[in-house]
PDB file of C-alpha atoms and ligand atoms in Angstrom:
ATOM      1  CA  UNK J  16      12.890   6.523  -1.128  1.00  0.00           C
ATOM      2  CA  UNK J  17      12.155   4.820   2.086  1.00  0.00           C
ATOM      3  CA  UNK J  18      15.508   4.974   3.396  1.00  0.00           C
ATOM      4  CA  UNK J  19      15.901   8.613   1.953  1.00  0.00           C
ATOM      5  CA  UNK J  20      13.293   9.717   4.639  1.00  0.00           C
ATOM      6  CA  UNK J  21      15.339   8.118   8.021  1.00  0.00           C
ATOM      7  CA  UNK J  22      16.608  11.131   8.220  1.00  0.00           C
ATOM      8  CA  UNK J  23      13.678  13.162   8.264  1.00  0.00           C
ATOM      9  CA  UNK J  24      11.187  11.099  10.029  1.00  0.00           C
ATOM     10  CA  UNK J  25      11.480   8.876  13.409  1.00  0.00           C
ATOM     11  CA  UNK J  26       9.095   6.675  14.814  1.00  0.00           C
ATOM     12  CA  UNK J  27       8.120   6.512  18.501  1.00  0.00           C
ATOM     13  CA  UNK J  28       5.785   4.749  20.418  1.00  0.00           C
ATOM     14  CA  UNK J  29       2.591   6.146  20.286  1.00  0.00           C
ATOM     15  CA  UNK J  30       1.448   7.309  24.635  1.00  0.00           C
ATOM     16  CA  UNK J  31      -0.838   9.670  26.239  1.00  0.00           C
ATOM     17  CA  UNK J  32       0.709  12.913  25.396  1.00  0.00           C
ATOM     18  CA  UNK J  33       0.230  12.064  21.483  1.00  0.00           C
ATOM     19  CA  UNK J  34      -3.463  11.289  21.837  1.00  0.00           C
ATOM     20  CA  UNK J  35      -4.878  14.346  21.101  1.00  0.00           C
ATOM     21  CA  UNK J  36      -2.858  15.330  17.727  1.00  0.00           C
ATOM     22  CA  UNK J  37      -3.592  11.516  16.851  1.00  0.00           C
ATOM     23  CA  UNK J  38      -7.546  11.930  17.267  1.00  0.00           C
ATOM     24  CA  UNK J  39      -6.970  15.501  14.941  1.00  0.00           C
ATOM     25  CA  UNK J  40      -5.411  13.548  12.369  1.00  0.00           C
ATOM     26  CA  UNK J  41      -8.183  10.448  12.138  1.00  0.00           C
ATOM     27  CA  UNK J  42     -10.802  13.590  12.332  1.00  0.00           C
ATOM     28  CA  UNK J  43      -9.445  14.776   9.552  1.00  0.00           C
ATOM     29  CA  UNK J  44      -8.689  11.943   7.390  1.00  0.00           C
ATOM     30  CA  UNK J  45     -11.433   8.958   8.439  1.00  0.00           C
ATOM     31  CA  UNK J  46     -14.735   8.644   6.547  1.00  0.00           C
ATOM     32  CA  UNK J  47     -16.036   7.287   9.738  1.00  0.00           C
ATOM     33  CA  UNK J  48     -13.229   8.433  12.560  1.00  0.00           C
ATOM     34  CA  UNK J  49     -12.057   6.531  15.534  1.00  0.00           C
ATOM     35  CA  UNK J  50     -13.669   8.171  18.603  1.00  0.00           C
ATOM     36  CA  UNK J  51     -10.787   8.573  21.472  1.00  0.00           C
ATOM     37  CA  UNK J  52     -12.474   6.056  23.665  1.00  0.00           C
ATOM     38  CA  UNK J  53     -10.772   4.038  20.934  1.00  0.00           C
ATOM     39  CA  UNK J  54      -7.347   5.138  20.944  1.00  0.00           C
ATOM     40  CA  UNK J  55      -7.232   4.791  24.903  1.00  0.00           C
ATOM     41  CA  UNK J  56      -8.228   0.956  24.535  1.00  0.00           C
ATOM     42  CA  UNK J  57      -5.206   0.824  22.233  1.00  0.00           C
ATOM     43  CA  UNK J  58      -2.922   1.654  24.677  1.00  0.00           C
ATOM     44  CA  UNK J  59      -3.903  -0.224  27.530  1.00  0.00           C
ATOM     45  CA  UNK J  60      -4.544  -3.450  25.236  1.00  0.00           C
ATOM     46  CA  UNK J  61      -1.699  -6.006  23.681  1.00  0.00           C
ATOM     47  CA  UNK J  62      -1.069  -3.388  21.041  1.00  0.00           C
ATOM     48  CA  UNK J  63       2.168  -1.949  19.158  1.00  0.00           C
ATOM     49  CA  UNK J  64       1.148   1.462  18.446  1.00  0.00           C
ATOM     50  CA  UNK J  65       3.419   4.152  17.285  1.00  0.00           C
ATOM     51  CA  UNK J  66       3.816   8.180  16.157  1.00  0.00           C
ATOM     52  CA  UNK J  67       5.446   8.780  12.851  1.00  0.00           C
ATOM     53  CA  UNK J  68       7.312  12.451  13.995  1.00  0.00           C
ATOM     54  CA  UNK J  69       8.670  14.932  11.556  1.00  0.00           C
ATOM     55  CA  UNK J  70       9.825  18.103  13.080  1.00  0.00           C
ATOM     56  CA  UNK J  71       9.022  16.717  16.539  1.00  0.00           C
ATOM     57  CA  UNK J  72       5.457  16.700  15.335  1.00  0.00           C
ATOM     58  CA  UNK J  73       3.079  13.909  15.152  1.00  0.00           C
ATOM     59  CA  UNK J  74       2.432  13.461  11.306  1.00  0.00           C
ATOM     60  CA  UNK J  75       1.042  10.130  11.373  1.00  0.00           C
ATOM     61  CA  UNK J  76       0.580   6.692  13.766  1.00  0.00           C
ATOM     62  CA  UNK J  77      -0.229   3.238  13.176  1.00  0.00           C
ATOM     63  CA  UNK J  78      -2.143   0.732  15.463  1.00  0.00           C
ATOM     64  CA  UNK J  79      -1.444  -2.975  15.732  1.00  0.00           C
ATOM     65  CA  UNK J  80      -2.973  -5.676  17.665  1.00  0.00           C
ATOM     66  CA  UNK J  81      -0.831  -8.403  18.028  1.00  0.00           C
ATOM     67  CA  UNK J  82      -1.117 -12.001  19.963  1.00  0.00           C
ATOM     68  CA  UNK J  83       0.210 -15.506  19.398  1.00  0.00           C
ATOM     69  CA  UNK J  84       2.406 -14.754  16.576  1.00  0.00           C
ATOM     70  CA  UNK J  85       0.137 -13.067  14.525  1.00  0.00           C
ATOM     71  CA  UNK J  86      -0.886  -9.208  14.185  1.00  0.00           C
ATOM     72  CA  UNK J  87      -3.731  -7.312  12.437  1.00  0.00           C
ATOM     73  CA  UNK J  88      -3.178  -3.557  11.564  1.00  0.00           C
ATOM     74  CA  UNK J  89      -6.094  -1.657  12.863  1.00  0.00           C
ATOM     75  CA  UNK J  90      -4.996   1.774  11.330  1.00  0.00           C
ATOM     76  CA  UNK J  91      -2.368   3.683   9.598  1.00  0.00           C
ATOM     77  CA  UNK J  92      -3.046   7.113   8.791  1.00  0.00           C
ATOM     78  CA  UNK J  93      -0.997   9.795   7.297  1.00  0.00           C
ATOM     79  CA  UNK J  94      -2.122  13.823   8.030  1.00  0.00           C
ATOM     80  CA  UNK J  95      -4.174  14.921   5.474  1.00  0.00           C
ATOM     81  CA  UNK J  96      -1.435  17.571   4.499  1.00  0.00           C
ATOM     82  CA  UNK J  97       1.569  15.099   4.098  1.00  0.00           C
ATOM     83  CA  UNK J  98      -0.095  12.504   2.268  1.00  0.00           C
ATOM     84  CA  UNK J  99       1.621  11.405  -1.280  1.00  0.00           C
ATOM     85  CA  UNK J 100       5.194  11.895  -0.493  1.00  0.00           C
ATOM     86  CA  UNK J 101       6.041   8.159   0.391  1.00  0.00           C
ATOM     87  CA  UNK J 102       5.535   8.448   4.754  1.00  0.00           C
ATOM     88  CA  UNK J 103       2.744   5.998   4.733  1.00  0.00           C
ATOM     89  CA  UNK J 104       5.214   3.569   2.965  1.00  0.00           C
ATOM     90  CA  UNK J 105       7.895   4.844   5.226  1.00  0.00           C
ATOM     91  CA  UNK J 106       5.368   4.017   8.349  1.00  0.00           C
ATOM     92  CA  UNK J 107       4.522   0.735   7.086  1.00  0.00           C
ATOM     93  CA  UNK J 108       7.985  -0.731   6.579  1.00  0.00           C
ATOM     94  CA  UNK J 109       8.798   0.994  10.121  1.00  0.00           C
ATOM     95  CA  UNK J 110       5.866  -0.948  11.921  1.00  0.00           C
ATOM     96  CA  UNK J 111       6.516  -3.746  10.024  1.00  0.00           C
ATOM     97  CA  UNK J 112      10.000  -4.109  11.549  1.00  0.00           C
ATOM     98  CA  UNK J 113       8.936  -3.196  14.989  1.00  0.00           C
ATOM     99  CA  UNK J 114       6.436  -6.329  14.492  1.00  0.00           C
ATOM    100  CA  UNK J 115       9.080  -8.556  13.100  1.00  0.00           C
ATOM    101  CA  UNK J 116      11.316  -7.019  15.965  1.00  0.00           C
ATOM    102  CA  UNK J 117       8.781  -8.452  18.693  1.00  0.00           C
ATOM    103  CA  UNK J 118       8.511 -11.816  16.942  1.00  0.00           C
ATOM    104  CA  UNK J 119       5.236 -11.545  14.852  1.00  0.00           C
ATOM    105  CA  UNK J 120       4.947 -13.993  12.029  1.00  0.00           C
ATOM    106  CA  UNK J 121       2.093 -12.508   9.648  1.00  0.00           C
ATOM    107  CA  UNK J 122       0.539  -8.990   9.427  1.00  0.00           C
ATOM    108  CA  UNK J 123      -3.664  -8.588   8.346  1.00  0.00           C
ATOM    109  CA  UNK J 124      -5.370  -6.040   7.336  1.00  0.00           C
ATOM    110  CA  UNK J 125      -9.081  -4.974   6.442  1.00  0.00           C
ATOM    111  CA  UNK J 126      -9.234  -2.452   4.039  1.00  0.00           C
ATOM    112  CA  UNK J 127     -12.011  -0.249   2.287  1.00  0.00           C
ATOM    113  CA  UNK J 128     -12.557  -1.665  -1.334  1.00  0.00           C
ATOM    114  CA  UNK J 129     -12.654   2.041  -2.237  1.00  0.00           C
ATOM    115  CA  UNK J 130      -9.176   3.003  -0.923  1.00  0.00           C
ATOM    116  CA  UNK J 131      -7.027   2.794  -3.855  1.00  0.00           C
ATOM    117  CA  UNK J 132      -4.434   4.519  -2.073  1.00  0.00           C
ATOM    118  CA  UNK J 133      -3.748   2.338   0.418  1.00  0.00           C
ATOM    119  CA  UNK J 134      -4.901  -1.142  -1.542  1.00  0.00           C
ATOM    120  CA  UNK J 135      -1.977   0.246  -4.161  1.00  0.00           C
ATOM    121  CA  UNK J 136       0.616   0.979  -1.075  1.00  0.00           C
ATOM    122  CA  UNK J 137      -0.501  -3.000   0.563  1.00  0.00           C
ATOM    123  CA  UNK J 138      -0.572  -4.695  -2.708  1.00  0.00           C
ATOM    124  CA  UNK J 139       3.135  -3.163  -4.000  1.00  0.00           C
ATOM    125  CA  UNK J 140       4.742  -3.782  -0.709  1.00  0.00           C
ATOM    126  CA  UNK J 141       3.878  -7.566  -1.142  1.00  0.00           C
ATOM    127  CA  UNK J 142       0.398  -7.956   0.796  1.00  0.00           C
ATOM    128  CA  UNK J 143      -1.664 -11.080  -0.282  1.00  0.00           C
ATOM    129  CA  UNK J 144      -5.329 -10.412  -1.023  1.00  0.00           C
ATOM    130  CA  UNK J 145      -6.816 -13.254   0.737  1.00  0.00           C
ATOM    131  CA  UNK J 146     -10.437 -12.581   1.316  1.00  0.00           C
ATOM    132  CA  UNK J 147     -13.790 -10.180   1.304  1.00  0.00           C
ATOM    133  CA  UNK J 148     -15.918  -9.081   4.099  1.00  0.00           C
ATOM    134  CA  UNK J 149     -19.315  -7.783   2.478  1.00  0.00           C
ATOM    135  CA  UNK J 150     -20.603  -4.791   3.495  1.00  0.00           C
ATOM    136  CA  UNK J 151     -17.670  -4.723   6.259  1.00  0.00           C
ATOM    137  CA  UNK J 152     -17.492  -0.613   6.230  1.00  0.00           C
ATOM    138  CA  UNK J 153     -19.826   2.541   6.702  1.00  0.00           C
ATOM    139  CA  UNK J 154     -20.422   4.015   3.394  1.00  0.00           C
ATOM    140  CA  UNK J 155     -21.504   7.448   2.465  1.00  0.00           C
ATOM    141  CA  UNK J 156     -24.477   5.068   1.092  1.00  0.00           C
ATOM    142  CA  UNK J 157     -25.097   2.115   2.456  1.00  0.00           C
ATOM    143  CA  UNK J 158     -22.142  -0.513   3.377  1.00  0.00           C
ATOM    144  CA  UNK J 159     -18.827  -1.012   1.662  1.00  0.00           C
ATOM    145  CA  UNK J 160     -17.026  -4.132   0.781  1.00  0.00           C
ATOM    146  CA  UNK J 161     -13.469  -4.703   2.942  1.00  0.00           C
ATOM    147  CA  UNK J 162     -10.736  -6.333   1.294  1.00  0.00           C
ATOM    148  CA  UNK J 163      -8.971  -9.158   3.650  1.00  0.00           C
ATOM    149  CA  UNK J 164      -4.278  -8.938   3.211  1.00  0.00           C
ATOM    150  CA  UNK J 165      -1.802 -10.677   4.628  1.00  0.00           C
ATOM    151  CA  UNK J 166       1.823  -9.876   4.748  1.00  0.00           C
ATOM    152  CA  UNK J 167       4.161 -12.950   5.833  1.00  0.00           C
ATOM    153  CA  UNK J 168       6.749 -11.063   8.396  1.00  0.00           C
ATOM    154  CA  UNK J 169      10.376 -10.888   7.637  1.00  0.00           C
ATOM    155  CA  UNK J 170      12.526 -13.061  10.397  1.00  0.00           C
ATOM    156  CA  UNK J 171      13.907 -10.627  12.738  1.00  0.00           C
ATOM    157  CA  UNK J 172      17.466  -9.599  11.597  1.00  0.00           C
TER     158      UNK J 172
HETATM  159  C1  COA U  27      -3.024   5.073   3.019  1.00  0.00           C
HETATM  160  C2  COA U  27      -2.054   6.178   3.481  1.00  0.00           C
HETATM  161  C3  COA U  27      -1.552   5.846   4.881  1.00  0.00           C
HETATM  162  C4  COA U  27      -0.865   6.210   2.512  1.00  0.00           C
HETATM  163  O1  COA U  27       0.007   7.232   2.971  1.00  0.00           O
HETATM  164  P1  COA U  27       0.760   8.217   1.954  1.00  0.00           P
HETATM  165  O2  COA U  27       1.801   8.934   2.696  1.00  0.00           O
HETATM  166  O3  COA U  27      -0.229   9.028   1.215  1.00  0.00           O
HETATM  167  O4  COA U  27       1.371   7.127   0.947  1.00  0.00           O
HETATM  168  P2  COA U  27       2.725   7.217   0.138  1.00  0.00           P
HETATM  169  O5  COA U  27       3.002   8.619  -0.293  1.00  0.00           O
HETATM  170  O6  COA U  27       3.785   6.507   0.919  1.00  0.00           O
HETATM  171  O7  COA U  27       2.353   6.381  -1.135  1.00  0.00           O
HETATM  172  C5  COA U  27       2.242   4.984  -1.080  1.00  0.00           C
HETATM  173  C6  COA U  27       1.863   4.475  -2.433  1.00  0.00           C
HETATM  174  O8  COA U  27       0.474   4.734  -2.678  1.00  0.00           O
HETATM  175  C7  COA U  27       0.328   5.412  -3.931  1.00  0.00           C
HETATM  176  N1  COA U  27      -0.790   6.302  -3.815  1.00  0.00           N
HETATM  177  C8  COA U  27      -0.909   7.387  -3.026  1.00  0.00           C
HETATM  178  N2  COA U  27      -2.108   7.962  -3.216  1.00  0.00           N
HETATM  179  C9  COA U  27      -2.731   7.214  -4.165  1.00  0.00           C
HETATM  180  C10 COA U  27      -4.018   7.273  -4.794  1.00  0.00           C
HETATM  181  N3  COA U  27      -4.900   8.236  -4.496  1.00  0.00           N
HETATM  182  N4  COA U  27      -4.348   6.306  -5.692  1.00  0.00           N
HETATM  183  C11 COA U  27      -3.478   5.306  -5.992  1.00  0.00           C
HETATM  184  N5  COA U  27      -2.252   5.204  -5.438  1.00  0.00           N
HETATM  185  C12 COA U  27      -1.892   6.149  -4.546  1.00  0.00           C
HETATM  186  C13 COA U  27       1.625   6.148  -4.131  1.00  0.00           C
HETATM  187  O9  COA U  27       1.831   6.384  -5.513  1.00  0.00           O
HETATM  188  C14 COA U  27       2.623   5.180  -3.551  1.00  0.00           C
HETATM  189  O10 COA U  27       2.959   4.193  -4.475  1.00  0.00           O
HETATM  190  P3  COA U  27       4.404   4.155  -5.169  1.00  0.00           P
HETATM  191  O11 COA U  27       5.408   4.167  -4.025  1.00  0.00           O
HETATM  192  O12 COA U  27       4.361   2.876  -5.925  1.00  0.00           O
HETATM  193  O13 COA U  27       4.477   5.390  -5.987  1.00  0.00           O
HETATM  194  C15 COA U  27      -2.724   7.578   3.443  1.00  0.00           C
HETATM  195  O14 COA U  27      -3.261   7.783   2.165  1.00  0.00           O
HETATM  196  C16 COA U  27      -3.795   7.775   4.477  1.00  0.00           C
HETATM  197  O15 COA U  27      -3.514   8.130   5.625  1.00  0.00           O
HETATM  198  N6  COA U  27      -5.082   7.578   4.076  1.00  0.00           N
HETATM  199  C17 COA U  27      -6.192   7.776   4.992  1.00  0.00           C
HETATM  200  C18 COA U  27      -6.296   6.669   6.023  1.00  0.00           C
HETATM  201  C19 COA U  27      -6.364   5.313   5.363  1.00  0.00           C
HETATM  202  O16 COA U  27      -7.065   5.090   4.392  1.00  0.00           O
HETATM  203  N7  COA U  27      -5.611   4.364   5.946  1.00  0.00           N
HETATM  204  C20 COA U  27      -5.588   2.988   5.482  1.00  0.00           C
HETATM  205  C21 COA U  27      -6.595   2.211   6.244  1.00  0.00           C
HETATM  206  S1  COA U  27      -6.655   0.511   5.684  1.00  0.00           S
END
């Protein structure tokens, strides 16, 4: 399935000119949504962010810090629209390999407790639940749980 889609979708780093149809896409999809202010840190910071493209248009992005071996994924989001059709498993196995590319040894993540979607998409790709942060998230009431993963990075081939 994953492979299927390489020749439908590309990945390219995420710059400037893909900031605003990045900020439409968290609008659309984020309980609480990145403000831009956020995005621009990303791309000045130690960060491997990219675009996923279909159609030369920006369908997705994900956002990793990364330092000393180690990364954390800040955000992966698929547009609204495209969601369910296997690119946010396509994005994640691309950004994985861009992080095992640049040497990165393990991959976190904070996720909603809600979020079966994406819990199901971490937990079948081989993501190790290895903690809680209580009341970590925004809720629609009160604070939400996050779940704590960790993905052990592939050597770089
Ligand atoms: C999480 C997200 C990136 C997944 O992208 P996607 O393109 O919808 O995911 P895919 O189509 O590749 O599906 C991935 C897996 O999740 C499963 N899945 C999708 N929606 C689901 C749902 N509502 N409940 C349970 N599983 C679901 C799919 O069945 C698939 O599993 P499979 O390959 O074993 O069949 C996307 O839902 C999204 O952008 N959500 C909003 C932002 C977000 O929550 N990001 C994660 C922050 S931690």
């Amino acid at each position: 399935m994953t492979a299927a889609l390489d020749s439908v979708l590309s990945l390219a780093p995420l710059t400037a000119e893909h900031l605003s149809a990045v900020v439409e896409i968290e609008q659309a999809s984020a309980f609480v949504p990145w403000p831009s202010s956020l995005f621009e840190q990303c791309l000045r910071d130690n960060y491997l962010n990219h675009v996923l493209l279909h159609q030369q248009q920006v369908q997705g992005f994900s956002l990793c810090s990364f330092g000393a071996g180690e990364a954390h994924l800040q955000n992966i989001v698929v547009n609204q629209n495209q969601q369910g059709q296997g690119w946010g498993r396509w994005l994640l196995n691309k950004t994985i390999e861009a992080l095992a590319a640049v040497d990165a040894q393990r991959l976190f993540l904070e996720v909603r407790a809600s979020n079966q979607a994406a819990i199901h998409l971490y937990q079948s790709y081989g993501f190790e639940n290895v903690g809680l942060r209580r009341d970590y998230y925004q809720a629609p009431v009160g604070r939400e749980d996050a779940y704590v993963y960790v993905l052990e990075l592939p050597k770089p081939r």
